[in-house]
């Protein structure tokens, strides 16, 4: 009876209220950023843009009954820097932008997401790329370097894992984010699964199914730890720097540090990787064979 009552409350009471709040938040975001985007470039425009983004993101987090605990706020990412965080869910963006504004980096989409992107970029210098441009690594790096060179622009928000991980681990950080230069502001995000599972398994659920699961959970509870800024040390390459930042985030968030590429859960293993493992295996067999012959 308790379980049935819980289902009725979550689906018949909480879900309609949350959908209404989400609609209000998204509508205000599109309308507000479009209006602010008509203003000439000035400090007033920047302040209004930040106000609109913060207000609308907070409304959307309320639509998830989000309870967020922020730690070490003195280390919040500063303008002209790069914020990197572990990635569990698309709502990571909402979680972070509830406490501060960021410049988003991502691919241009169509549909509702495209409408939101076009409205947001009018009011704030987000960095959107066409699909063809995303494959041009040098172009992406150039655009990001130009952004962080302007110390008046909002910090860039990047998830170096490139995919959602299941809230227990931190997987390989792509080195591209650490080749740009500038100051890195690490952030660790850890969700409490007791009230709702925030992890998006995109190979199992599409976006609509995932949002339905999240919005019918009791609440989204998480902790966010801001960490001291980090810079690339002398003689340290981008991969070593990425691993150092990843280790710091894993330790702070109580997550398991793994060396694997999270994208392998969907991608086919490269033939070169297979060949290398086959060579290693053959060397083991040949080595054991020669050792046995010597013993005989």
Short mmCIF file of C-alpha atoms in Angstrom, two decimals:
data_model
loop_
_atom_site.label_atom_id
_atom_site.label_comp_id
_atom_site.label_asym_id
_atom_site.label_seq_id
_atom_site.Cartn_x
_atom_site.Cartn_y
_atom_site.Cartn_z
CA UNK A 1 0.00 0.00 0.00
CA UNK A 2 2.86 2.37 0.81
CA UNK A 3 4.49 1.64 -2.57
CA UNK A 4 1.19 2.22 -4.42
CA UNK A 5 0.65 5.48 -2.53
CA UNK A 6 4.18 6.55 -3.48
CA UNK A 7 3.51 5.86 -7.18
CA UNK A 8 0.29 7.88 -7.05
CA UNK A 9 2.03 10.83 -5.39
CA UNK A 10 5.01 10.79 -7.79
CA UNK A 11 3.05 10.35 -11.02
CA UNK A 12 -0.22 12.15 -10.25
CA UNK A 13 0.96 15.01 -8.03
CA UNK A 14 4.69 15.65 -8.44
CA UNK A 15 4.98 14.93 -12.18
CA UNK A 16 2.37 17.50 -13.35
CA UNK A 17 3.82 20.16 -11.06
CA UNK A 18 7.36 19.44 -12.25
CA UNK A 19 6.41 19.49 -15.92
CA UNK A 20 4.72 22.86 -15.37
CA UNK A 21 7.81 24.26 -13.63
CA UNK A 22 10.10 22.94 -16.39
CA UNK A 23 7.89 24.53 -19.06
CA UNK A 24 7.95 27.86 -17.21
CA UNK A 25 11.73 27.72 -16.77
CA UNK A 26 12.46 26.88 -20.43
CA UNK A 27 9.95 29.44 -21.71
CA UNK A 28 11.43 32.19 -19.54
CA UNK A 29 14.93 31.20 -20.69
CA UNK A 30 14.06 31.46 -24.39
CA UNK A 31 12.07 34.69 -24.02
CA UNK A 32 14.49 36.31 -21.56
CA UNK A 33 17.69 35.56 -23.50
CA UNK A 34 16.04 36.68 -26.76
CA UNK A 35 15.08 40.03 -25.23
CA UNK A 36 18.45 40.53 -23.54
CA UNK A 37 20.14 39.66 -26.82
CA UNK A 38 18.64 42.76 -28.42
CA UNK A 39 20.61 45.04 -26.10
CA UNK A 40 23.98 46.48 -27.17
CA UNK A 41 27.12 44.97 -25.66
CA UNK A 42 27.58 46.43 -22.18
CA UNK A 43 28.02 45.47 -18.54
CA UNK A 44 24.23 45.85 -18.10
CA UNK A 45 23.61 43.26 -20.80
CA UNK A 46 26.04 40.85 -19.12
CA UNK A 47 24.40 41.29 -15.72
CA UNK A 48 20.90 40.78 -17.15
CA UNK A 49 22.07 37.71 -19.08
CA UNK A 50 23.52 36.16 -15.92
CA UNK A 51 20.32 36.97 -14.01
CA UNK A 52 18.14 35.31 -16.66
CA UNK A 53 20.35 32.21 -16.85
CA UNK A 54 20.56 31.78 -13.08
CA UNK A 55 16.84 32.34 -12.49
CA UNK A 56 15.68 29.96 -15.23
CA UNK A 57 18.16 27.22 -14.30
CA UNK A 58 17.05 27.42 -10.68
CA UNK A 59 13.42 27.05 -11.75
CA UNK A 60 14.36 23.97 -13.79
CA UNK A 61 16.24 22.47 -10.83
CA UNK A 62 13.14 23.03 -8.70
CA UNK A 63 11.27 21.02 -11.34
CA UNK A 64 13.49 18.07 -10.34
CA UNK A 65 13.13 18.73 -6.60
CA UNK A 66 16.86 19.26 -6.66
CA UNK A 67 18.71 19.49 -3.35
CA UNK A 68 22.30 20.58 -3.97
CA UNK A 69 25.05 21.05 -1.43
CA UNK A 70 27.91 23.26 -2.65
CA UNK A 71 31.27 22.99 -0.90
CA UNK A 72 34.32 25.30 -0.99
CA UNK A 73 32.59 28.17 -2.76
CA UNK A 74 35.74 30.26 -2.56
CA UNK A 75 37.10 28.11 -5.42
CA UNK A 76 34.22 28.76 -7.82
CA UNK A 77 35.44 29.06 -11.46
CA UNK A 78 36.41 32.58 -12.46
CA UNK A 79 36.01 34.41 -15.76
CA UNK A 80 38.60 33.54 -18.38
CA UNK A 81 39.06 30.04 -16.93
CA UNK A 82 37.95 26.51 -17.80
CA UNK A 83 35.68 24.50 -15.51
CA UNK A 84 36.06 20.72 -15.88
CA UNK A 85 33.83 18.22 -14.07
CA UNK A 86 32.98 14.54 -14.06
CA UNK A 87 29.87 13.73 -16.09
CA UNK A 88 26.91 11.67 -14.88
CA UNK A 89 23.87 13.23 -16.52
CA UNK A 90 22.70 16.02 -18.84
CA UNK A 91 21.35 17.74 -15.72
CA UNK A 92 24.95 18.28 -14.56
CA UNK A 93 24.74 21.55 -16.49
CA UNK A 94 21.69 22.67 -14.50
CA UNK A 95 23.31 21.62 -11.23
CA UNK A 96 26.35 23.81 -11.87
CA UNK A 97 24.58 26.79 -13.46
CA UNK A 98 22.30 27.08 -10.44
CA UNK A 99 25.29 28.46 -8.53
CA UNK A 100 27.06 30.38 -11.32
CA UNK A 101 27.00 31.15 -15.03
CA UNK A 102 29.14 29.39 -17.60
CA UNK A 103 29.78 29.52 -21.31
CA UNK A 104 28.62 26.20 -22.77
CA UNK A 105 30.52 24.28 -25.43
CA UNK A 106 28.72 21.87 -27.71
CA UNK A 107 27.31 20.88 -31.05
CA UNK A 108 24.48 22.75 -32.74
CA UNK A 109 21.18 20.83 -32.50
CA UNK A 110 17.80 21.09 -34.16
CA UNK A 111 14.30 21.08 -32.71
CA UNK A 112 13.61 22.43 -29.22
CA UNK A 113 17.27 22.21 -28.22
CA UNK A 114 18.23 24.25 -31.27
CA UNK A 115 15.71 26.97 -30.36
CA UNK A 116 17.15 27.15 -26.83
CA UNK A 117 20.73 27.28 -28.15
CA UNK A 118 20.00 30.08 -30.61
CA UNK A 119 18.24 32.13 -27.92
CA UNK A 120 21.01 31.60 -25.35
CA UNK A 121 23.86 32.57 -27.66
CA UNK A 122 22.23 35.95 -28.32
CA UNK A 123 22.62 36.93 -24.68
CA UNK A 124 25.80 35.06 -23.71
CA UNK A 125 28.93 34.02 -25.66
CA UNK A 126 28.35 30.27 -25.69
CA UNK A 127 30.52 28.29 -28.10
CA UNK A 128 28.39 26.21 -30.47
CA UNK A 129 29.87 24.20 -33.34
CA UNK A 130 28.35 22.72 -36.46
CA UNK A 131 28.71 18.94 -36.82
CA UNK A 132 31.39 19.36 -39.51
CA UNK A 133 33.34 21.79 -37.32
CA UNK A 134 33.40 19.42 -34.33
CA UNK A 135 35.67 17.10 -36.33
CA UNK A 136 38.15 19.92 -36.94
CA UNK A 137 40.19 19.73 -33.76
CA UNK A 138 42.34 22.75 -34.59
CA UNK A 139 39.28 24.95 -35.23
CA UNK A 140 37.69 23.91 -31.91
CA UNK A 141 40.92 24.62 -30.02
CA UNK A 142 41.28 28.02 -31.74
CA UNK A 143 37.71 29.07 -30.81
CA UNK A 144 38.19 28.03 -27.18
CA UNK A 145 41.55 29.79 -26.87
CA UNK A 146 40.01 32.98 -28.21
CA UNK A 147 37.28 32.71 -25.60
CA UNK A 148 39.55 32.26 -22.56
CA UNK A 149 41.88 35.00 -23.81
CA UNK A 150 39.11 37.49 -22.95
CA UNK A 151 39.11 37.66 -19.15
CA UNK A 152 35.69 39.34 -19.19
CA UNK A 153 33.98 36.27 -20.63
CA UNK A 154 32.36 33.58 -18.51
CA UNK A 155 34.36 30.43 -17.69
CA UNK A 156 33.95 27.59 -20.17
CA UNK A 157 32.19 24.47 -18.87
CA UNK A 158 33.60 21.19 -20.25
CA UNK A 159 33.04 17.53 -19.37
CA UNK A 160 36.29 15.87 -20.53
CA UNK A 161 34.97 12.29 -20.27
CA UNK A 162 32.77 13.01 -23.28
CA UNK A 163 30.00 10.69 -22.07
CA UNK A 164 27.89 10.01 -18.97
CA UNK A 165 29.43 7.68 -16.36
CA UNK A 166 27.40 5.84 -13.72
CA UNK A 167 28.12 8.02 -10.64
CA UNK A 168 30.66 5.53 -9.23
CA UNK A 169 33.74 6.19 -11.37
CA UNK A 170 35.74 8.77 -13.27
CA UNK A 171 37.01 7.55 -16.63
CA UNK A 172 39.64 8.85 -19.04
CA UNK A 173 39.69 12.60 -19.60
CA UNK A 174 40.17 13.61 -23.23
CA UNK A 175 43.35 15.65 -23.53
CA UNK A 176 41.84 18.33 -25.82
CA UNK A 177 40.48 20.38 -22.92
CA UNK A 178 43.96 20.52 -21.38
CA UNK A 179 45.80 21.62 -24.52
CA UNK A 180 44.02 24.97 -24.65
CA UNK A 181 46.02 26.55 -21.85
CA UNK A 182 44.68 28.82 -19.13
CA UNK A 183 43.57 27.95 -15.62
CA UNK A 184 41.60 24.77 -14.94
CA UNK A 185 38.95 24.82 -12.19
CA UNK A 186 38.15 21.19 -11.25
CA UNK A 187 34.68 20.38 -9.93
CA UNK A 188 33.54 17.05 -8.48
CA UNK A 189 29.86 16.06 -8.67
CA UNK A 190 28.43 13.15 -6.68
CA UNK A 191 24.73 12.19 -6.66
CA UNK A 192 22.94 10.43 -3.81
CA UNK A 193 21.03 7.52 -5.44
CA UNK A 194 18.84 7.01 -2.37
CA UNK A 195 16.18 9.43 -3.64
CA UNK A 196 16.67 9.19 -7.42
CA UNK A 197 19.18 7.84 -9.92
CA UNK A 198 20.53 10.72 -12.02
CA UNK A 199 22.72 8.57 -14.30
CA UNK A 200 21.69 8.66 -17.97
CA UNK A 201 22.39 5.35 -19.67
CA UNK A 202 21.90 6.61 -23.21
CA UNK A 203 22.26 3.12 -24.69
CA UNK A 204 19.21 2.02 -22.67
CA UNK A 205 17.01 5.14 -22.41
CA UNK A 206 16.31 7.93 -24.86
CA UNK A 207 16.12 11.50 -23.57
CA UNK A 208 12.32 11.49 -23.08
CA UNK A 209 12.39 8.22 -21.11
CA UNK A 210 15.28 9.47 -19.02
CA UNK A 211 13.54 12.76 -18.16
CA UNK A 212 10.39 10.85 -17.22
CA UNK A 213 12.41 8.66 -14.84
CA UNK A 214 14.11 11.67 -13.27
CA UNK A 215 10.93 13.72 -12.93
CA UNK A 216 9.06 10.83 -11.29
CA UNK A 217 11.77 10.19 -8.70
CA UNK A 218 11.40 11.63 -5.22
CA UNK A 219 14.27 14.09 -5.56
CA UNK A 220 17.69 14.67 -7.06
CA UNK A 221 20.21 15.08 -4.26
CA UNK A 222 23.86 15.78 -4.93
CA UNK A 223 27.06 17.32 -3.60
CA UNK A 224 29.27 19.66 -5.61
CA UNK A 225 32.86 20.31 -4.55
CA UNK A 226 34.72 23.27 -6.02
CA UNK A 227 38.46 22.62 -5.96
CA UNK A 228 41.55 24.86 -6.02
CA UNK A 229 42.52 26.00 -9.54
CA UNK A 230 45.19 23.99 -11.34
CA UNK A 231 47.62 24.91 -14.11
CA UNK A 232 49.87 22.86 -16.32
CA UNK A 233 53.29 22.34 -14.74
CA UNK A 234 56.59 22.76 -16.51
CA UNK A 235 57.49 19.64 -18.52
CA UNK A 236 53.99 18.21 -18.10
CA UNK A 237 52.13 17.23 -21.29
CA UNK A 238 48.36 17.47 -21.80
CA UNK A 239 47.74 13.77 -20.99
CA UNK A 240 49.64 13.96 -17.69
CA UNK A 241 47.82 17.17 -16.76
CA UNK A 242 44.45 15.59 -17.58
CA UNK A 243 45.27 12.55 -15.43
CA UNK A 244 46.34 14.77 -12.53
CA UNK A 245 43.07 16.72 -12.66
CA UNK A 246 41.07 13.49 -13.01
CA UNK A 247 42.77 12.00 -9.93
CA UNK A 248 41.99 15.10 -7.87
CA UNK A 249 38.30 14.99 -8.86
CA UNK A 250 38.04 11.25 -8.14
CA UNK A 251 39.57 11.62 -4.68
CA UNK A 252 37.38 14.60 -3.75
CA UNK A 253 34.15 12.97 -4.97
CA UNK A 254 34.90 9.52 -3.52
CA UNK A 255 34.82 8.04 -7.02
CA UNK A 256 36.86 5.18 -8.50
CA UNK A 257 39.52 6.35 -10.93
CA UNK A 258 39.61 4.26 -14.12
CA UNK A 259 41.98 4.60 -17.11
CA UNK A 260 39.48 3.46 -19.76
CA UNK A 261 37.80 5.60 -22.38
CA UNK A 262 34.12 5.90 -21.44
CA UNK A 263 33.21 6.12 -25.13
CA UNK A 264 34.19 2.46 -25.60
CA UNK A 265 30.83 1.44 -24.13
CA UNK A 266 29.31 2.39 -27.50
CA UNK A 267 32.20 2.42 -29.96
CA UNK A 268 33.71 -0.61 -31.64
CA UNK A 269 37.19 -1.48 -30.39
CA UNK A 270 39.83 -0.29 -32.86
CA UNK A 271 41.60 -2.96 -34.91
CA UNK A 272 44.95 -1.56 -33.82
CA UNK A 273 44.04 -2.24 -30.18
CA UNK A 274 43.07 -5.82 -31.04
CA UNK A 275 46.30 -6.36 -32.98
CA UNK A 276 48.38 -5.07 -30.09
CA UNK A 277 46.71 -7.45 -27.64
CA UNK A 278 47.15 -10.34 -30.10
CA UNK A 279 50.86 -9.52 -30.38
CA UNK A 280 51.22 -9.42 -26.60
CA UNK A 281 49.41 -12.75 -26.28
CA UNK A 282 51.53 -14.40 -28.98
CA UNK A 283 54.71 -13.19 -27.23
CA UNK A 284 53.49 -14.80 -24.02
CA UNK A 285 52.81 -18.11 -25.78
CA UNK A 286 56.15 -18.09 -27.63
CA UNK A 287 57.98 -17.17 -24.43
CA UNK A 288 56.31 -19.99 -22.47
CA UNK A 289 57.04 -22.44 -25.28
CA UNK A 290 60.75 -21.65 -25.36
CA UNK A 291 60.92 -21.89 -21.55
CA UNK A 292 59.26 -25.33 -21.56
CA UNK A 293 61.64 -26.60 -24.27
CA UNK A 294 64.63 -25.50 -22.17
CA UNK A 295 63.24 -27.34 -19.16
CA UNK A 296 62.78 -30.50 -21.25
#
